[in-house]
mmCIF file of C-alpha atoms and ligand atoms in Angstrom:
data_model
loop_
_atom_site.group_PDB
_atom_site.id
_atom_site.type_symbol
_atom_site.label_atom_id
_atom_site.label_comp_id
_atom_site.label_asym_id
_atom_site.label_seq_id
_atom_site.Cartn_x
_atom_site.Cartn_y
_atom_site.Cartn_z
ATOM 1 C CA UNK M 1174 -86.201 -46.099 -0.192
ATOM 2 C CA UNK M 1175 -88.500 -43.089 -0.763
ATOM 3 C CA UNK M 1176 -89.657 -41.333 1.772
ATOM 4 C CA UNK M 1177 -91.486 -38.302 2.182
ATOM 5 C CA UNK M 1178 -91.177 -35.338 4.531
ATOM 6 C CA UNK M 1179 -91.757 -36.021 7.969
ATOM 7 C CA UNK M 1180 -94.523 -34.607 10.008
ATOM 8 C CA UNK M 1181 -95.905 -37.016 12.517
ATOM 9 C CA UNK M 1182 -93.420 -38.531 15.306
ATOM 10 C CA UNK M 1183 -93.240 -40.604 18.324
ATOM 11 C CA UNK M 1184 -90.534 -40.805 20.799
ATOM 12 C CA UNK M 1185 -90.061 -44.170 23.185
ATOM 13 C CA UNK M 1186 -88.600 -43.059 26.084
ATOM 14 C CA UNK M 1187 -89.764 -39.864 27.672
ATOM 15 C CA UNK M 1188 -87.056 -39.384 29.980
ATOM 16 C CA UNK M 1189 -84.584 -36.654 30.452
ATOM 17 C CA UNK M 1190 -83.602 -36.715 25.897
ATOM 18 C CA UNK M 1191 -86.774 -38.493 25.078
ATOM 19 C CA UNK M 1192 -88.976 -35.667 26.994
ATOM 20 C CA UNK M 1193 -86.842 -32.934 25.155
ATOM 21 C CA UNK M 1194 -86.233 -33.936 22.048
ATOM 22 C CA UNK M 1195 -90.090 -34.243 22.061
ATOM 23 C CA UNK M 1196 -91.050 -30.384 22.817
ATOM 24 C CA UNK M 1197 -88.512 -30.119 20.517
ATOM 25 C CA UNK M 1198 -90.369 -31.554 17.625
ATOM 26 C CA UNK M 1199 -93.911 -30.538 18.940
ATOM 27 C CA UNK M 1200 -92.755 -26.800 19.249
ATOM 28 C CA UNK M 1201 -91.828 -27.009 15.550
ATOM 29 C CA UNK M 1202 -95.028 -28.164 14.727
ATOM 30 C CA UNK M 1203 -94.679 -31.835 14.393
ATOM 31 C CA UNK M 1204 -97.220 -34.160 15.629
ATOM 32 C CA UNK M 1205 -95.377 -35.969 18.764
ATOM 33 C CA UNK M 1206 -96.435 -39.369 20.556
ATOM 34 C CA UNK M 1207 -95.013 -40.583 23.928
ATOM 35 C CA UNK M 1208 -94.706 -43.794 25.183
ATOM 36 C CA UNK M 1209 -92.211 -45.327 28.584
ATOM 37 C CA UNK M 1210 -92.926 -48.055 30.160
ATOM 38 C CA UNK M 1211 -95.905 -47.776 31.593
ATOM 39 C CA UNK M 1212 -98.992 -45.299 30.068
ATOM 40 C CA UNK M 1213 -99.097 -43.863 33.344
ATOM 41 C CA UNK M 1214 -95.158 -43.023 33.490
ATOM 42 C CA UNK M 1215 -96.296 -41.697 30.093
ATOM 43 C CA UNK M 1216 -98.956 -39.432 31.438
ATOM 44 C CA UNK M 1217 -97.012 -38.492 34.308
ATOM 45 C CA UNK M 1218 -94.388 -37.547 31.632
ATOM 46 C CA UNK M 1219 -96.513 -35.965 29.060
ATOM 47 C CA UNK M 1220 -97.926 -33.654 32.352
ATOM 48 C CA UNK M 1221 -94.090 -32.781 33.266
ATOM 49 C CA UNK M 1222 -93.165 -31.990 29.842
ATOM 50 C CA UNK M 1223 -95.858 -29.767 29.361
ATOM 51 C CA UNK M 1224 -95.528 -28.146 33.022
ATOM 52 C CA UNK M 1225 -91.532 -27.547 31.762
ATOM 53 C CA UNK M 1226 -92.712 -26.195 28.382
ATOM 54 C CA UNK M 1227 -94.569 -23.518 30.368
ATOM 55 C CA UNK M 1228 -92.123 -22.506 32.341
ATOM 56 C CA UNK M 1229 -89.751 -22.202 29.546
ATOM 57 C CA UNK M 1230 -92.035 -20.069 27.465
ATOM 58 C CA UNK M 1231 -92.797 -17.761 31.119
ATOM 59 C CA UNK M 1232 -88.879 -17.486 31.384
ATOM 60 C CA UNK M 1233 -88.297 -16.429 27.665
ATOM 61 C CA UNK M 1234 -86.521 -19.526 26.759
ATOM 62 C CA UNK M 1235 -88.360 -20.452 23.800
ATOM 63 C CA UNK M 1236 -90.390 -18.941 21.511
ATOM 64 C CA UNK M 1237 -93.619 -17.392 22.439
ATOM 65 C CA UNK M 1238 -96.560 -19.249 21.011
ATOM 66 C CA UNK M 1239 -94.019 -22.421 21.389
ATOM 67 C CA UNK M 1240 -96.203 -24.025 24.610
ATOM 68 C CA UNK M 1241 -99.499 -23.819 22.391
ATOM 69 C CA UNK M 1242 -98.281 -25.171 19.807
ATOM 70 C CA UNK M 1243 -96.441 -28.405 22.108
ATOM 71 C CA UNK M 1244 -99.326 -29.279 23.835
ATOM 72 C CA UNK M 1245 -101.429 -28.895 20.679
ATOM 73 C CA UNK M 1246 -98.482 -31.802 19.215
ATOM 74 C CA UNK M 1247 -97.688 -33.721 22.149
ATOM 75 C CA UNK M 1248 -99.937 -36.571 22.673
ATOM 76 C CA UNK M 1249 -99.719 -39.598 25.445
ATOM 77 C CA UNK M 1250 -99.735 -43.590 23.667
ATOM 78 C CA UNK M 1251 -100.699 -46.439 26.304
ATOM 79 C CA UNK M 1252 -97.844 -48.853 24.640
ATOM 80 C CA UNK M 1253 -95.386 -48.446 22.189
ATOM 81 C CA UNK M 1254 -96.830 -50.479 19.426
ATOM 82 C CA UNK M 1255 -99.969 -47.634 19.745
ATOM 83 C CA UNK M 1256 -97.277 -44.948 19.300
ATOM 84 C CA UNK M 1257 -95.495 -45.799 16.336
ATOM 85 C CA UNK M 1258 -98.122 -47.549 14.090
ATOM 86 C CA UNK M 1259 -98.523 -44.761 12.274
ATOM 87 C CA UNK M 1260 -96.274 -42.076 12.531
ATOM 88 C CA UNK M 1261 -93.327 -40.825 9.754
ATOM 89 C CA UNK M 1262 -90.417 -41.030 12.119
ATOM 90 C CA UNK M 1263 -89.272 -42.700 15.221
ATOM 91 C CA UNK M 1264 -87.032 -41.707 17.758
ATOM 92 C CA UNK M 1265 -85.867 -44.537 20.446
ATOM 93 C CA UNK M 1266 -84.317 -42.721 23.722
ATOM 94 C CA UNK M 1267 -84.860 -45.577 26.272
ATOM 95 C CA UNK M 1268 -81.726 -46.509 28.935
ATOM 96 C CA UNK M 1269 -78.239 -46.871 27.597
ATOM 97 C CA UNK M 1270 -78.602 -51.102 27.892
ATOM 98 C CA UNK M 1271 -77.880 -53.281 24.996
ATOM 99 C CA UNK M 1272 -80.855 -55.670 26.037
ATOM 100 C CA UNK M 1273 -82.778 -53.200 26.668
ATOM 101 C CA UNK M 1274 -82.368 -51.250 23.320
ATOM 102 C CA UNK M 1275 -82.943 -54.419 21.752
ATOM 103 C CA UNK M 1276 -86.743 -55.427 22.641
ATOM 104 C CA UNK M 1277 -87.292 -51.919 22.147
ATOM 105 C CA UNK M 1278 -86.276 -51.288 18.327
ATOM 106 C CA UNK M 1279 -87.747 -54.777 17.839
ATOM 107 C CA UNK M 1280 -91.274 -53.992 19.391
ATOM 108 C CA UNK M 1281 -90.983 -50.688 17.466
ATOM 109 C CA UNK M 1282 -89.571 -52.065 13.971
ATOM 110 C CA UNK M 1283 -92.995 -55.077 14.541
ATOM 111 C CA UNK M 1284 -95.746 -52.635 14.598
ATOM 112 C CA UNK M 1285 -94.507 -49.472 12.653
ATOM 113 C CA UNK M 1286 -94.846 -48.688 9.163
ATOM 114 C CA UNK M 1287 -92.512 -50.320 6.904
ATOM 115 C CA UNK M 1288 -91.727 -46.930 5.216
ATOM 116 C CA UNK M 1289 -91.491 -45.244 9.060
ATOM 117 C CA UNK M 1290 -87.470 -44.320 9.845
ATOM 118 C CA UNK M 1291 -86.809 -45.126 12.949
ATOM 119 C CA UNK M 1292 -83.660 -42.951 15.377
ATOM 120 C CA UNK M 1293 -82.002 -44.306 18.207
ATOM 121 C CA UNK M 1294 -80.552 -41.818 20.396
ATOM 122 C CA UNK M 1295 -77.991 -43.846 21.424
ATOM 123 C CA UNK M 1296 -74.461 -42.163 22.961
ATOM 124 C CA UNK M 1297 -72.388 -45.106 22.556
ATOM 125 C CA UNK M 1298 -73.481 -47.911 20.807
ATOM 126 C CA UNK M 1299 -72.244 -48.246 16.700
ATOM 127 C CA UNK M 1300 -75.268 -48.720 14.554
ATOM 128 C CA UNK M 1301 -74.387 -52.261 13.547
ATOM 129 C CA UNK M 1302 -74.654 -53.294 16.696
ATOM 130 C CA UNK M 1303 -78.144 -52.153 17.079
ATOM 131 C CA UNK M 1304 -79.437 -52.039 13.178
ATOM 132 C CA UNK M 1305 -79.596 -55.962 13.278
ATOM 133 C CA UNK M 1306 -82.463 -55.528 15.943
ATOM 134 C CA UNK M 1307 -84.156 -53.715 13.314
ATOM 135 C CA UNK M 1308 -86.169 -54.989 10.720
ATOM 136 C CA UNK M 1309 -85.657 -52.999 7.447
ATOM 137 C CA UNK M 1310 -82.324 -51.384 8.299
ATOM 138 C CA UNK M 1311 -82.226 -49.017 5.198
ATOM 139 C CA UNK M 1312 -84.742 -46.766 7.446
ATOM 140 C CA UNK M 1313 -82.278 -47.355 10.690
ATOM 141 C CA UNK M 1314 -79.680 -44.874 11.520
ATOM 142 C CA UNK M 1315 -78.975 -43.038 14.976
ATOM 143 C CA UNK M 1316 -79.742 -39.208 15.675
ATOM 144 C CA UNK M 1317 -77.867 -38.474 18.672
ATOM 145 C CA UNK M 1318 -79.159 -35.084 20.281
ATOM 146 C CA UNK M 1319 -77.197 -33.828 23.002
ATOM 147 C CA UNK M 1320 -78.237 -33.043 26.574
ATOM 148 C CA UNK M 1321 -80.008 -30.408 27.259
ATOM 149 C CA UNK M 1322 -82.248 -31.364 24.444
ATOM 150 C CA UNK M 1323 -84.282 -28.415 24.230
ATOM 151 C CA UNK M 1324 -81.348 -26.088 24.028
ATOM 152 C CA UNK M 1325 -78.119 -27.754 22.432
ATOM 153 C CA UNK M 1326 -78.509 -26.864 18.599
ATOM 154 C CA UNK M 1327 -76.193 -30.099 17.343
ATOM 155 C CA UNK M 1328 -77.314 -33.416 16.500
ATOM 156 C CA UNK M 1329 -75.005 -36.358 15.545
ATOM 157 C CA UNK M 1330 -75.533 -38.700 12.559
ATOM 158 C CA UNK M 1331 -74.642 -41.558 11.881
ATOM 159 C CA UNK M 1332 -75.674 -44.077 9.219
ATOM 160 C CA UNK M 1333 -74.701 -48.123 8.470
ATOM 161 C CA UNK M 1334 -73.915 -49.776 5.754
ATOM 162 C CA UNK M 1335 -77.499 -50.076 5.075
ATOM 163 C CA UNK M 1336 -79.246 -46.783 5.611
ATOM 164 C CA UNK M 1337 -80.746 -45.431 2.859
ATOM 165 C CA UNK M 1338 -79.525 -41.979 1.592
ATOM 166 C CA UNK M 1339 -83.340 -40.550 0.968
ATOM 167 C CA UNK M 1340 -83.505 -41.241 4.908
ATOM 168 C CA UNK M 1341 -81.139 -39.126 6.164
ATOM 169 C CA UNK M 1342 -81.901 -36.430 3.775
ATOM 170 C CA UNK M 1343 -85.694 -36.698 5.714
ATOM 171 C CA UNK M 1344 -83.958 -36.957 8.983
ATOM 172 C CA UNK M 1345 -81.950 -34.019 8.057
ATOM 173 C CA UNK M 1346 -84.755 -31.793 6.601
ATOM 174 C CA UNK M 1347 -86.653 -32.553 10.187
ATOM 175 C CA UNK M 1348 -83.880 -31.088 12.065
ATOM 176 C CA UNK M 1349 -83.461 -27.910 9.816
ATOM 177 C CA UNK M 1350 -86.742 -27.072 10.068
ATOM 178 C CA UNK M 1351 -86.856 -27.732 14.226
ATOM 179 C CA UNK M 1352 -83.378 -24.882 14.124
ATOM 180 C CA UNK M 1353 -80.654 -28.199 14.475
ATOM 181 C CA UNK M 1354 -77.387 -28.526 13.128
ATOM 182 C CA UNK M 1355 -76.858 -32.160 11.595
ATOM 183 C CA UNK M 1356 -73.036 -33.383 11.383
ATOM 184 C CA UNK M 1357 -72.376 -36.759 9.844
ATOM 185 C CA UNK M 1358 -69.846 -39.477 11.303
ATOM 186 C CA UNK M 1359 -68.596 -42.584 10.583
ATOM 187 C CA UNK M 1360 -70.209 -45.346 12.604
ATOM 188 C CA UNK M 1361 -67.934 -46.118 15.631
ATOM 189 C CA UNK M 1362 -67.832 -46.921 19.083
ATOM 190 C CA UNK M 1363 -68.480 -43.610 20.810
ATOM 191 C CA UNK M 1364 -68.997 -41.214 17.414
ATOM 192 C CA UNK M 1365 -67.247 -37.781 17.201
ATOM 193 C CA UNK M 1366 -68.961 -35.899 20.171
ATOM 194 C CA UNK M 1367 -68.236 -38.268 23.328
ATOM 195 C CA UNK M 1368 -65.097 -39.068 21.728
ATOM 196 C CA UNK M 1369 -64.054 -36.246 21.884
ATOM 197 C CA UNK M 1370 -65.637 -35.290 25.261
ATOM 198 C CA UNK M 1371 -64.117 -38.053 27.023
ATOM 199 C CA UNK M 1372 -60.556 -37.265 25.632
ATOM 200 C CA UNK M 1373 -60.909 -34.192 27.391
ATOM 201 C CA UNK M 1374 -62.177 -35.188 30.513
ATOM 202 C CA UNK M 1375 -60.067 -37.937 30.480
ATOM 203 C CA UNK M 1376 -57.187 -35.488 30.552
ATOM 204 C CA UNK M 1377 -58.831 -32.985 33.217
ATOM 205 C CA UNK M 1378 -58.658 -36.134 35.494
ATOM 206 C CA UNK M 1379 -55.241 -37.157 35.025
ATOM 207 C CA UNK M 1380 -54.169 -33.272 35.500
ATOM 208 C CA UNK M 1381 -56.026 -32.886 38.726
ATOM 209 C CA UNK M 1382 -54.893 -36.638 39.736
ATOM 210 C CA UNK M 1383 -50.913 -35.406 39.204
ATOM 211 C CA UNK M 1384 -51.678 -32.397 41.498
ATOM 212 C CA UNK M 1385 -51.463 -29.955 38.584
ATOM 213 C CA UNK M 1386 -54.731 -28.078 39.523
ATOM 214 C CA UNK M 1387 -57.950 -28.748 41.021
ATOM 215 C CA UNK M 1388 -60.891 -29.360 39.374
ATOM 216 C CA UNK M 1389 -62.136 -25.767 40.046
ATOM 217 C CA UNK M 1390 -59.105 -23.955 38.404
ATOM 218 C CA UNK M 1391 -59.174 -26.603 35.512
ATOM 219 C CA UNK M 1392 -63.122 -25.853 34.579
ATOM 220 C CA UNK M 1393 -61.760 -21.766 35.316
ATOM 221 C CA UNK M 1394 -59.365 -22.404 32.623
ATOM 222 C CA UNK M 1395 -61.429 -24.586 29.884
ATOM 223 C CA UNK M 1396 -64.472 -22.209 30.122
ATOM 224 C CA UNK M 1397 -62.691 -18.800 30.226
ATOM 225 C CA UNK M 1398 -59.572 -19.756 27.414
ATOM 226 C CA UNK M 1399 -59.822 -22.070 24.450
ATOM 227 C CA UNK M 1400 -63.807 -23.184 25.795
ATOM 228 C CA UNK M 1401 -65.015 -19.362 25.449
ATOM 229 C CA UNK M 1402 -64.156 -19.980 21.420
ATOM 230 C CA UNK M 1403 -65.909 -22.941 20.992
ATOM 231 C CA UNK M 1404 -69.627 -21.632 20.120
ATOM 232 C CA UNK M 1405 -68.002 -19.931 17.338
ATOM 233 C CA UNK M 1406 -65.010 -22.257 16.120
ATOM 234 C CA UNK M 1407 -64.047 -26.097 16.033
ATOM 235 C CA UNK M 1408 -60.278 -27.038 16.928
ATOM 236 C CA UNK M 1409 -59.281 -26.949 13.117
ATOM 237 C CA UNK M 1410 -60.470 -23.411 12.681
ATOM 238 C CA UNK M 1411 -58.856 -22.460 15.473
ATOM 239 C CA UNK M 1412 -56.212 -23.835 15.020
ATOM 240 C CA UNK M 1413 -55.700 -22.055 11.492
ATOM 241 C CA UNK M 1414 -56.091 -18.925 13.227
ATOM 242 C CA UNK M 1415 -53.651 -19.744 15.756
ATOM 243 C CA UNK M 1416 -51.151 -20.934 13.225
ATOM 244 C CA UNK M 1417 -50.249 -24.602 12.469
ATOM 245 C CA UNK M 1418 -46.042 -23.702 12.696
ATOM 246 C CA UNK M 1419 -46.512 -22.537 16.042
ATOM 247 C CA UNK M 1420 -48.715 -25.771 16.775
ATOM 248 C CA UNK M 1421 -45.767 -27.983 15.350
ATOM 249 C CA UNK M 1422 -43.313 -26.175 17.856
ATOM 250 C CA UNK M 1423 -45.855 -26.233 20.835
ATOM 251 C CA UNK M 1424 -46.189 -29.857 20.553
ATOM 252 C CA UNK M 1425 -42.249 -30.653 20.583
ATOM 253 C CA UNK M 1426 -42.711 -29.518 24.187
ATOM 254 C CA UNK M 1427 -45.981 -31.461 24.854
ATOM 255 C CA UNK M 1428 -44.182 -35.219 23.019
ATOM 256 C CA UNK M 1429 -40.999 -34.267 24.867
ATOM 257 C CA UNK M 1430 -43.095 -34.762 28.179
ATOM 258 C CA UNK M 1431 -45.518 -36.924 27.507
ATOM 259 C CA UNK M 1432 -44.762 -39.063 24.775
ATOM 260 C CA UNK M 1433 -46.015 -40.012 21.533
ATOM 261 C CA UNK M 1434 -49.463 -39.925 23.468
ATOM 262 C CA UNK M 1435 -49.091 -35.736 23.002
ATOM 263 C CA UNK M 1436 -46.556 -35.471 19.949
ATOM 264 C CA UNK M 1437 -47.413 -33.490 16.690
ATOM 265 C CA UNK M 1438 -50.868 -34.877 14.361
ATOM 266 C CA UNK M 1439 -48.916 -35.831 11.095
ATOM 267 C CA UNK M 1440 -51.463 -33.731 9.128
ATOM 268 C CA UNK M 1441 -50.076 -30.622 10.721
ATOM 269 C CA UNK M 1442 -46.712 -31.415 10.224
ATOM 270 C CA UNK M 1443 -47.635 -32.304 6.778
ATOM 271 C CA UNK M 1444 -49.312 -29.257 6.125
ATOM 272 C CA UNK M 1445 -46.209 -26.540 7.452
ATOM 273 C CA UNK M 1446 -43.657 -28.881 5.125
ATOM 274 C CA UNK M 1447 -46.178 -27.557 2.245
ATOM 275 C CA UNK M 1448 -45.925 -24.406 3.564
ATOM 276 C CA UNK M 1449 -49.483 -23.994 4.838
ATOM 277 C CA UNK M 1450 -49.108 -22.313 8.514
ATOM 278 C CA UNK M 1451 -53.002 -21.313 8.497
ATOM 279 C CA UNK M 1452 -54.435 -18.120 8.095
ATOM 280 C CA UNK M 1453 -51.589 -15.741 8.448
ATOM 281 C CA UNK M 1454 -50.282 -16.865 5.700
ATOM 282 C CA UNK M 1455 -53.332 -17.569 3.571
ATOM 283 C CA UNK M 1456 -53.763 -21.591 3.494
ATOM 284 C CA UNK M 1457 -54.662 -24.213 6.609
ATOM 285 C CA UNK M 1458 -57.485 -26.884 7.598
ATOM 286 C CA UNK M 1459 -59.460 -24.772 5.889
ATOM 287 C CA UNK M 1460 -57.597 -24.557 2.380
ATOM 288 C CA UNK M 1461 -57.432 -21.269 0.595
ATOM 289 C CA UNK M 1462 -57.947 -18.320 2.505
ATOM 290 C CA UNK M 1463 -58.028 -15.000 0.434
ATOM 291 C CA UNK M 1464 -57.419 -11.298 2.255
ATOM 292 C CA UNK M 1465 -60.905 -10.535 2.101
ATOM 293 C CA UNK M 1466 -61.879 -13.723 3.791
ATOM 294 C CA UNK M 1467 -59.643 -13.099 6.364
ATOM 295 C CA UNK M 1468 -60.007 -9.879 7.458
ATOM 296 C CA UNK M 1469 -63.881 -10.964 7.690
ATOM 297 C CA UNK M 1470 -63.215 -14.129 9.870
ATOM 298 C CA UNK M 1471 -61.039 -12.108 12.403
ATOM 299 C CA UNK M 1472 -63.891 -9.370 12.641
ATOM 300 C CA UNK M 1473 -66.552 -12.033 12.454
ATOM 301 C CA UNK M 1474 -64.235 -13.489 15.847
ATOM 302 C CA UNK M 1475 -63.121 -10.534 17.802
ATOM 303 C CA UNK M 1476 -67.006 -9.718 17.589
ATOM 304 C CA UNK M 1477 -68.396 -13.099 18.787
ATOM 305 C CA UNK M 1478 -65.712 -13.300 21.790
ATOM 306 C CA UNK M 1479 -66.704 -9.497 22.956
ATOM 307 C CA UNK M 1480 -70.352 -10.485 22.494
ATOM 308 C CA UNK M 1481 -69.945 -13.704 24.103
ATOM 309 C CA UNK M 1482 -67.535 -11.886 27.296
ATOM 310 C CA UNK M 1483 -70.807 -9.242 27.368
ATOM 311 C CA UNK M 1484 -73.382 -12.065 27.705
ATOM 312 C CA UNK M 1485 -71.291 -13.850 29.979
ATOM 313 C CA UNK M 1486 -71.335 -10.348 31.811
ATOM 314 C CA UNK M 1487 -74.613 -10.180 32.001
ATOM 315 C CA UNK M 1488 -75.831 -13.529 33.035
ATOM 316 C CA UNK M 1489 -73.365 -13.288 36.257
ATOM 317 C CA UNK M 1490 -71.167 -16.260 37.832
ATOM 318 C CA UNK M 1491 -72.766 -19.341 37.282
ATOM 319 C CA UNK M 1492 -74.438 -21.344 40.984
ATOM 320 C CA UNK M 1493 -70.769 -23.245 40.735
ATOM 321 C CA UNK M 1494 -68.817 -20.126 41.050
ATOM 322 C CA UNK M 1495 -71.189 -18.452 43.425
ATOM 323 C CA UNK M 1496 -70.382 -21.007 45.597
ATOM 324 C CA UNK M 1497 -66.364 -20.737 45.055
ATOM 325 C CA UNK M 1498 -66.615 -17.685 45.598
ATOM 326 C CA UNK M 1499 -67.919 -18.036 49.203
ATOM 327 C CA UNK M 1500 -65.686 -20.250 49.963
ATOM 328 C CA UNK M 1501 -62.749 -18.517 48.754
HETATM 329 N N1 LIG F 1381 -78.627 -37.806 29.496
HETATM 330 C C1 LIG F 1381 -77.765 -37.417 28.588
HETATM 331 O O1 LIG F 1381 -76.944 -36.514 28.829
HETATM 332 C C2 LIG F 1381 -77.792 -38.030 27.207
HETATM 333 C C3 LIG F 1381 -77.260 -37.279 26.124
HETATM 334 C C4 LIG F 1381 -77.314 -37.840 24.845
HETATM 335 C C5 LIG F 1381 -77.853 -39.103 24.643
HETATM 336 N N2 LIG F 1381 -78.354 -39.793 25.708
HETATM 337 C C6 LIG F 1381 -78.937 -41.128 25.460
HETATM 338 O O2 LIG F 1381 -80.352 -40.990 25.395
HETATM 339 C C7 LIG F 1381 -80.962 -42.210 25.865
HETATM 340 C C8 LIG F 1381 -81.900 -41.888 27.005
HETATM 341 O O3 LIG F 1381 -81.165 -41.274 28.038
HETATM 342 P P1 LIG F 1381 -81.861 -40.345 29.133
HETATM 343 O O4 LIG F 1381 -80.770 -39.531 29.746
HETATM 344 O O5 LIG F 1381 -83.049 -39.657 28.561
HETATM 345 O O6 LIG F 1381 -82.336 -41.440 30.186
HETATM 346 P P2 LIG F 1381 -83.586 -41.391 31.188
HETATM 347 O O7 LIG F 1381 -83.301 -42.421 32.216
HETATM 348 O O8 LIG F 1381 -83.884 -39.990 31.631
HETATM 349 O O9 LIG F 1381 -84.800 -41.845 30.260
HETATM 350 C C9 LIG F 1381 -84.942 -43.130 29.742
HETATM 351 C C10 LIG F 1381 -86.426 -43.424 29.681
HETATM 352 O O10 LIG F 1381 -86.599 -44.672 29.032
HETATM 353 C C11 LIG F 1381 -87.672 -45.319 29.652
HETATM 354 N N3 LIG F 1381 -87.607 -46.750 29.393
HETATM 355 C C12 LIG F 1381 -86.713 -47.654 29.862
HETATM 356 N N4 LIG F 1381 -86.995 -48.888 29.399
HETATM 357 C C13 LIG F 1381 -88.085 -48.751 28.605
HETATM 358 C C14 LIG F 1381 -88.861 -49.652 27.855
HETATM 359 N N5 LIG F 1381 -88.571 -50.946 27.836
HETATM 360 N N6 LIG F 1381 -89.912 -49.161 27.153
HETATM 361 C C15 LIG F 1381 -90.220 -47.854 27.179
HETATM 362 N N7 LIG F 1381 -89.511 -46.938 27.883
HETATM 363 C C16 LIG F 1381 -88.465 -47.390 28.587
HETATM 364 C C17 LIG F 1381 -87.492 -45.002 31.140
HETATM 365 O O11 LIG F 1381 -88.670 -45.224 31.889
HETATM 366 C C18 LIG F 1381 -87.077 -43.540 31.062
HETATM 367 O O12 LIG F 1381 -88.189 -42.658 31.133
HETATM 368 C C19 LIG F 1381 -79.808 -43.146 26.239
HETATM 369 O O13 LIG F 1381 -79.501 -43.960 25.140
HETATM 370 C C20 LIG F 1381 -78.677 -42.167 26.519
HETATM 371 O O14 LIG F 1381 -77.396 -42.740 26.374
HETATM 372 C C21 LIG F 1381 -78.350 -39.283 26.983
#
């Protein structure tokens, strides 16, 4: 499929994604059409989004210049079919419902352009559930932004078996140029992101429902230990820097308690038989790493954590803590 690079949008859904992922677009100088599911929630939404935009710009937030040039893109449609008919890409963020999704990408695939792609910002659902709904799936894949739209710089991919190449490079070219960072995954229940998310919380629970900790000290510790790396560094990467032989021995503890649920990845166990314990010893996730290479990722880290422990500084405990706080 050829495509060419996108510059008109409209988003179905203006909700809480839908409505950001929007000023989003408009603020990079895309042309943006709304529609919900009514043209007066539309209105009512295209009047918030703008009020926000504002308010965003007053607060230093976004760029200055960014609320001209939003409500200069962001336009109102009375129905969806008047939104898409003729714009380059296509981004559905309506509820989370199967049925719902359905008459959606359906009324959208009717009346757009064959050549338009069309996004689904789906959390959960695979792609080939939803393609089918679709007609022309090569231009069908799901761009998951993350909540809060406007802010959070990653956006998941994820194509099917269908989806033409040419239209993820356009997808991908969009979300450069609106300051995103694209990763790719394989299309399953869930992707990478909530996957992984849920893991975690899933964890948090079952800590604070065996009495370990509260809630409280269990957000304390996520935010202020291995959380306060993650702007900078994934769980591989940090996990070359922290050494994969002393990962092997940590987790002999963690199987012993908990079971296979908790015992060592194979891949790590793999890699310290081959002698690869990460960066200290020059080889990891990561593969090579040469002297100079390291000595530039540990100052490129001990910078970003005292940066990040200065900003954190400076914006002050967060409402949450406030409130510990006075309780304590
Ligand atoms: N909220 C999050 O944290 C988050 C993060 C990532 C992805 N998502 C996904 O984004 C999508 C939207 O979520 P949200 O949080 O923005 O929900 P939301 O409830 O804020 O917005 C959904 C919007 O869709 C509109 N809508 C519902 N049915 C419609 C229809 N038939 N036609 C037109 N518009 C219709 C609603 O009126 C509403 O404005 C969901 O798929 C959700 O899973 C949500």
């Amino acid at each position: 499929m050829s495509v060419q690079v996108i510059e008109s949008a409209a988003v179905i859904g203006a909700g809480y994604m839908g409505g950001g992922i929007a000023q989003s677009l408009a603020a990079a100088g895309i042309r943006v059409v709304l529609a919900d599911i009514s043209p007066e929630v539309t209105r009512g939404a295209l009047e918030r989004l703008l009020r926000e935009a504002r308010a965003f710009e007053d607060q230093g937030l976004i760029q200055p210049g960014s609320y001209d040039r939003i409500s200069a893109n962001l336009a109102a449609a009375p129905s969806i079919e008047q939104a898409v008919r003729d714009v380059d890409f296509i981004e559905e963020a309506v509820f989370e419902n199967e049925d719902i999704k359905r008459t959606v990408l359906e009324r959208i695939s009717a009346a757009a352009r064959p050549d338009a792609i069309i996004g689904t910002n789906t959390s959960t659902l695979p792609v080939h559930v939803l393609a089918p709904f679709v007609s022309g799936q090569e231009r069908f894949l799901t761009v998951h932004f993350s909540n809060p739209a406007p802010f959070i710089p990653g956006v998941e991919l994820v194509s099917g078996t269908k989806t033409s190449r040419d239209v993820v490079a356009a997808v991908k070219e969009m979300l450069e140029r609106i300051d995103r960072q694209a990763a790719e995954v394989a299309d399953r229940p869930t992707f990478v992101l909530n996957r992984l998310q849920y893991a975690l919380f899933k964890e948090a629970n079952t800590i604070v429902e065996e009495g370990v900790a509260t809630p409280e000290d269990v957000d304390t510790l996520v935010r202020s230990t291995f959380g306060f790396r993650l702007p900078f560094f994934g769980p591989f990467a940090i996990a070359d820097m922290a050494g994969l032989d002393v990962y092997v021995n940590c987790f002999v503890t963690a199987e012993k308690a908990f079971g296979p649920r908790l015992s060592c990845p194979e891949t790590v166990k793999n890699l310290v038989a081959e002698g690869k314990h990460g960066v200290k010893n020059g080889a990891g996730y990561y593969g090579d790493y040469t002297p100079e290479e390291t000595e530039a990722l540990v100052a490129y880290r001990n910078k970003a954590y005292a940066r990040m422990a200065e900003l954190l500084r400076e914006l002050g405990p967060s409402p949450l803590e406030k409130r510990r706080a006075g309780k304590g």
